[in-house]
């Protein structure tokens, strides 16, 4: 774990969430995410944050020796979809936006670098393209594994099903409902195999089964269609 960078960042989580840094970043993210569709809105961010906190607590309880920077996890969970390439507008740069909001709200430079590095490598596509790089970053910054697992858990299970159809309607209407179902097998059902924390693996197994069950129901109800 990084050495303490400031009194604000070493306080209890409750106190950290009362800090100007947390409040400033939260307000920025809430405003920024308001332009996304409901598959990637502030509710998604809040769920990912909650899941990340849960994984952190479970992992630390099972392995008290683990060195994890909880404030980095919290900030990265909040910021992980800022500058998402699916929504990035011309002239915007994700790294610049994240650095600016952290610096503006008093985040120390070394801590800014850590949070930015985590955020930049949360995405599924980033890991598929450069798995060894992501593996190396997780080894140096294990907080990435927690934020990745949290984000991916929100892509599967009942919530993930709802988000899949919501995104399809908003950004990929040409694929239709059947295309959304195909996305289960193409990507969503594979997420379980990419989980990194033990807590995440257990949660992913349950949520993946929900995907499989739903796909089975879909196929059954469409079985009369020739």
Coordinates of C-alpha atoms in Angstrom, one line a residue:
X1 CA 0.0 0.0 0.0
X2 CA 1.3 3.5 -0.7
X3 CA 2.4 5.4 2.2
X4 CA -0.1 8.0 3.5
X5 CA -0.2 10.9 1.2
X6 CA -2.3 13.3 3.3
X7 CA -4.3 13.4 6.5
X8 CA -7.5 13.5 4.3
X9 CA -6.6 10.2 2.5
X10 CA -5.7 8.3 5.7
X11 CA -8.9 9.0 7.6
X12 CA -11.7 6.4 8.0
X13 CA -13.8 5.8 4.9
X14 CA -16.8 7.7 6.5
X15 CA -14.6 10.7 7.1
X16 CA -13.1 10.4 3.6
X17 CA -16.5 10.5 2.1
X18 CA -17.1 13.7 4.0
X19 CA -13.9 15.3 2.5
X20 CA -13.8 18.0 -0.1
X21 CA -12.0 15.6 -2.4
X22 CA -14.7 12.9 -2.3
X23 CA -17.5 15.4 -2.5
X24 CA -15.9 17.3 -5.4
X25 CA -15.3 14.1 -7.4
X26 CA -18.7 12.7 -6.7
X27 CA -20.4 16.0 -7.8
X28 CA -18.3 16.0 -11.0
X29 CA -19.1 12.4 -11.9
X30 CA -22.8 12.9 -11.2
X31 CA -23.0 15.8 -13.6
X32 CA -20.8 14.1 -16.2
X33 CA -22.7 10.8 -16.2
X34 CA -26.0 12.7 -16.7
X35 CA -25.3 12.8 -20.4
X36 CA -25.0 9.0 -20.7
X37 CA -27.9 6.6 -21.3
X38 CA -29.4 4.6 -18.4
X39 CA -27.0 1.6 -19.1
X40 CA -24.1 3.8 -17.9
X41 CA -25.6 6.3 -15.6
X42 CA -24.9 7.5 -12.1
X43 CA -26.9 4.5 -10.7
X44 CA -24.3 2.3 -12.4
X45 CA -21.5 4.2 -10.7
X46 CA -23.2 4.0 -7.3
X47 CA -23.6 0.2 -7.7
X48 CA -20.0 -0.3 -8.7
X49 CA -18.9 1.8 -5.8
X50 CA -21.0 -0.3 -3.4
X51 CA -19.7 -3.6 -4.9
X52 CA -16.1 -2.4 -4.7
X53 CA -16.5 -1.6 -1.0
X54 CA -18.0 -5.0 -0.4
X55 CA -15.2 -6.8 -2.2
X56 CA -12.6 -4.7 -0.4
X57 CA -14.1 -5.6 3.0
X58 CA -14.5 -9.3 2.3
X59 CA -11.0 -9.6 0.8
X60 CA -9.4 -7.8 3.8
X61 CA -11.4 -9.9 6.3
X62 CA -10.2 -13.1 4.6
X63 CA -6.6 -11.8 4.1
X64 CA -5.8 -9.2 6.8
X65 CA -2.2 -9.0 5.4
X66 CA -3.4 -7.6 2.1
X67 CA -2.2 -4.0 1.5
X68 CA -5.0 -2.1 -0.3
X69 CA -5.6 1.6 -0.6
X70 CA -9.3 2.0 0.0
X71 CA -9.5 5.6 -1.0
X72 CA -7.9 4.7 -4.4
X73 CA -10.6 2.1 -4.8
X74 CA -13.4 4.6 -4.0
X75 CA -12.1 7.3 -6.3
X76 CA -11.4 4.9 -9.2
X77 CA -14.9 3.3 -8.8
X78 CA -16.4 6.8 -9.1
X79 CA -14.3 7.8 -12.1
X80 CA -14.1 4.6 -14.0
X81 CA -16.6 5.6 -16.7
X82 CA -15.4 9.1 -17.2
X83 CA -14.2 9.3 -20.8
X84 CA -15.6 5.9 -21.7
X85 CA -14.7 5.5 -25.4
X86 CA -18.3 4.5 -26.3
X87 CA -19.4 8.0 -25.2
X88 CA -16.3 10.1 -25.6
X89 CA -17.0 13.3 -27.5
X90 CA -14.7 15.0 -30.1
X91 CA -11.9 16.9 -28.4
X92 CA -12.2 15.1 -25.1
X93 CA -9.4 13.2 -23.4
X94 CA -10.3 10.8 -20.7
X95 CA -6.9 11.0 -18.8
X96 CA -7.0 14.8 -18.9
X97 CA -10.5 15.0 -17.5
X98 CA -9.7 12.6 -14.6
X99 CA -6.4 14.3 -13.8
X100 CA -8.1 17.8 -13.8
X101 CA -11.0 16.8 -11.5
X102 CA -8.6 15.1 -9.0
X103 CA -6.1 18.0 -9.0
X104 CA -8.9 20.6 -8.8
X105 CA -10.2 18.9 -5.7
X106 CA -6.8 18.8 -3.9
X107 CA -5.7 15.2 -4.7
X108 CA -1.9 14.9 -4.3
X109 CA 0.1 14.2 -7.5
X110 CA 1.3 10.7 -6.6
X111 CA -2.2 9.7 -5.7
X112 CA -3.6 11.2 -8.9
X113 CA -1.2 9.0 -10.9
X114 CA -2.4 5.8 -9.0
X115 CA -6.1 6.5 -9.5
X116 CA -5.6 7.4 -13.2
X117 CA -3.6 4.2 -13.8
X118 CA -6.4 2.1 -12.3
X119 CA -9.2 3.9 -14.2
X120 CA -7.4 3.6 -17.5
X121 CA -7.2 -0.2 -17.2
X122 CA -10.6 -1.1 -15.7
X123 CA -12.3 -1.9 -19.0
X124 CA -12.9 -5.4 -20.4
X125 CA -11.6 -4.5 -23.8
X126 CA -8.4 -3.1 -22.4
X127 CA -7.7 -6.4 -20.7
X128 CA -8.6 -8.5 -23.8
X129 CA -6.2 -6.4 -25.9
X130 CA -3.3 -6.3 -23.4
X131 CA -3.8 -9.0 -20.8
X132 CA -0.1 -9.2 -19.7
X133 CA 0.0 -5.4 -19.2
X134 CA -3.2 -5.5 -17.0
X135 CA -1.8 -8.5 -15.1
X136 CA 1.4 -6.5 -14.3
X137 CA -0.6 -3.5 -13.2
X138 CA -2.8 -5.6 -10.9
X139 CA 0.4 -7.0 -9.3
X140 CA 1.6 -3.5 -8.6
X141 CA -1.8 -2.0 -7.8
X142 CA -4.2 -4.7 -6.5
X143 CA -6.9 -2.1 -6.1
X144 CA -7.4 -2.5 -9.9
X145 CA -8.6 -6.0 -9.5
X146 CA -11.3 -4.9 -7.0
X147 CA -12.6 -2.1 -9.3
X148 CA -12.5 -4.3 -12.3
X149 CA -14.5 -7.1 -10.6
X150 CA -17.0 -4.6 -9.3
X151 CA -17.6 -3.0 -12.7
X152 CA -17.9 -6.4 -14.3
X153 CA -20.3 -7.8 -11.7
X154 CA -22.6 -4.9 -12.6
X155 CA -22.6 -6.2 -16.2
X156 CA -24.0 -9.6 -15.3
X157 CA -26.9 -11.0 -13.3
X158 CA -30.3 -9.3 -13.3
X159 CA -28.9 -5.8 -13.4
X160 CA -26.6 -6.8 -16.2
X161 CA -29.5 -8.1 -18.2
X162 CA -31.3 -4.9 -17.8
X163 CA -28.2 -2.9 -18.7
X164 CA -27.6 -5.0 -21.8
X165 CA -31.0 -4.3 -23.2
X166 CA -30.9 -0.6 -22.2
X167 CA -27.5 -0.2 -24.0
X168 CA -28.9 -2.1 -27.0
X169 CA -31.8 0.3 -27.3
X170 CA -29.7 3.4 -26.8
X171 CA -26.5 2.7 -28.8
X172 CA -27.0 -0.5 -30.8
X173 CA -30.6 -0.5 -31.9
X174 CA -29.7 -2.3 -35.1
X175 CA -28.8 -5.5 -33.3
X176 CA -32.4 -5.9 -31.9
X177 CA -33.4 -8.0 -29.0
X178 CA -31.9 -11.2 -30.4
X179 CA -28.6 -9.3 -30.7
X180 CA -28.7 -8.5 -27.1
X181 CA -29.2 -12.1 -26.2
X182 CA -26.3 -13.0 -28.5
X183 CA -24.2 -10.6 -26.4
X184 CA -24.6 -12.9 -23.4
X185 CA -22.6 -15.6 -25.0
X186 CA -20.2 -13.3 -26.9
X187 CA -19.1 -11.5 -23.8
X188 CA -21.2 -11.5 -20.6
X189 CA -21.0 -15.2 -19.8
X190 CA -17.2 -15.0 -20.2
X191 CA -16.8 -12.4 -17.6
X192 CA -16.8 -14.9 -14.7
X193 CA -13.6 -16.4 -16.0
X194 CA -11.9 -13.0 -15.8
X195 CA -12.7 -12.3 -12.2
X196 CA -9.6 -11.8 -10.0
X197 CA -10.8 -11.6 -6.3
X198 CA -12.1 -14.6 -4.5
X199 CA -15.2 -12.6 -3.5
X200 CA -15.8 -11.5 -7.1
X201 CA -15.5 -15.1 -8.3
X202 CA -18.2 -16.3 -5.9
X203 CA -20.5 -13.4 -6.8
X204 CA -19.9 -13.8 -10.6
X205 CA -20.8 -17.5 -10.5
X206 CA -24.2 -16.7 -9.1
X207 CA -24.8 -13.8 -11.5
X208 CA -23.6 -15.8 -14.5
X209 CA -26.1 -18.5 -13.8
X210 CA -28.8 -15.9 -13.9
X211 CA -27.7 -15.0 -17.4
X212 CA -27.8 -18.6 -18.4
X213 CA -31.2 -19.1 -16.9
X214 CA -32.6 -16.0 -18.7
X215 CA -31.1 -17.0 -22.0
X216 CA -32.7 -20.4 -21.6
X217 CA -36.1 -18.9 -20.9
X218 CA -35.7 -16.6 -23.9
X219 CA -34.9 -19.6 -26.2
X220 CA -37.9 -21.5 -24.8
X221 CA -40.3 -18.7 -25.4
X222 CA -39.0 -18.2 -28.9
X223 CA -38.9 -21.9 -29.8
X224 CA -42.0 -21.7 -31.9
X225 CA -40.5 -19.0 -34.2
X226 CA -39.3 -20.7 -37.4

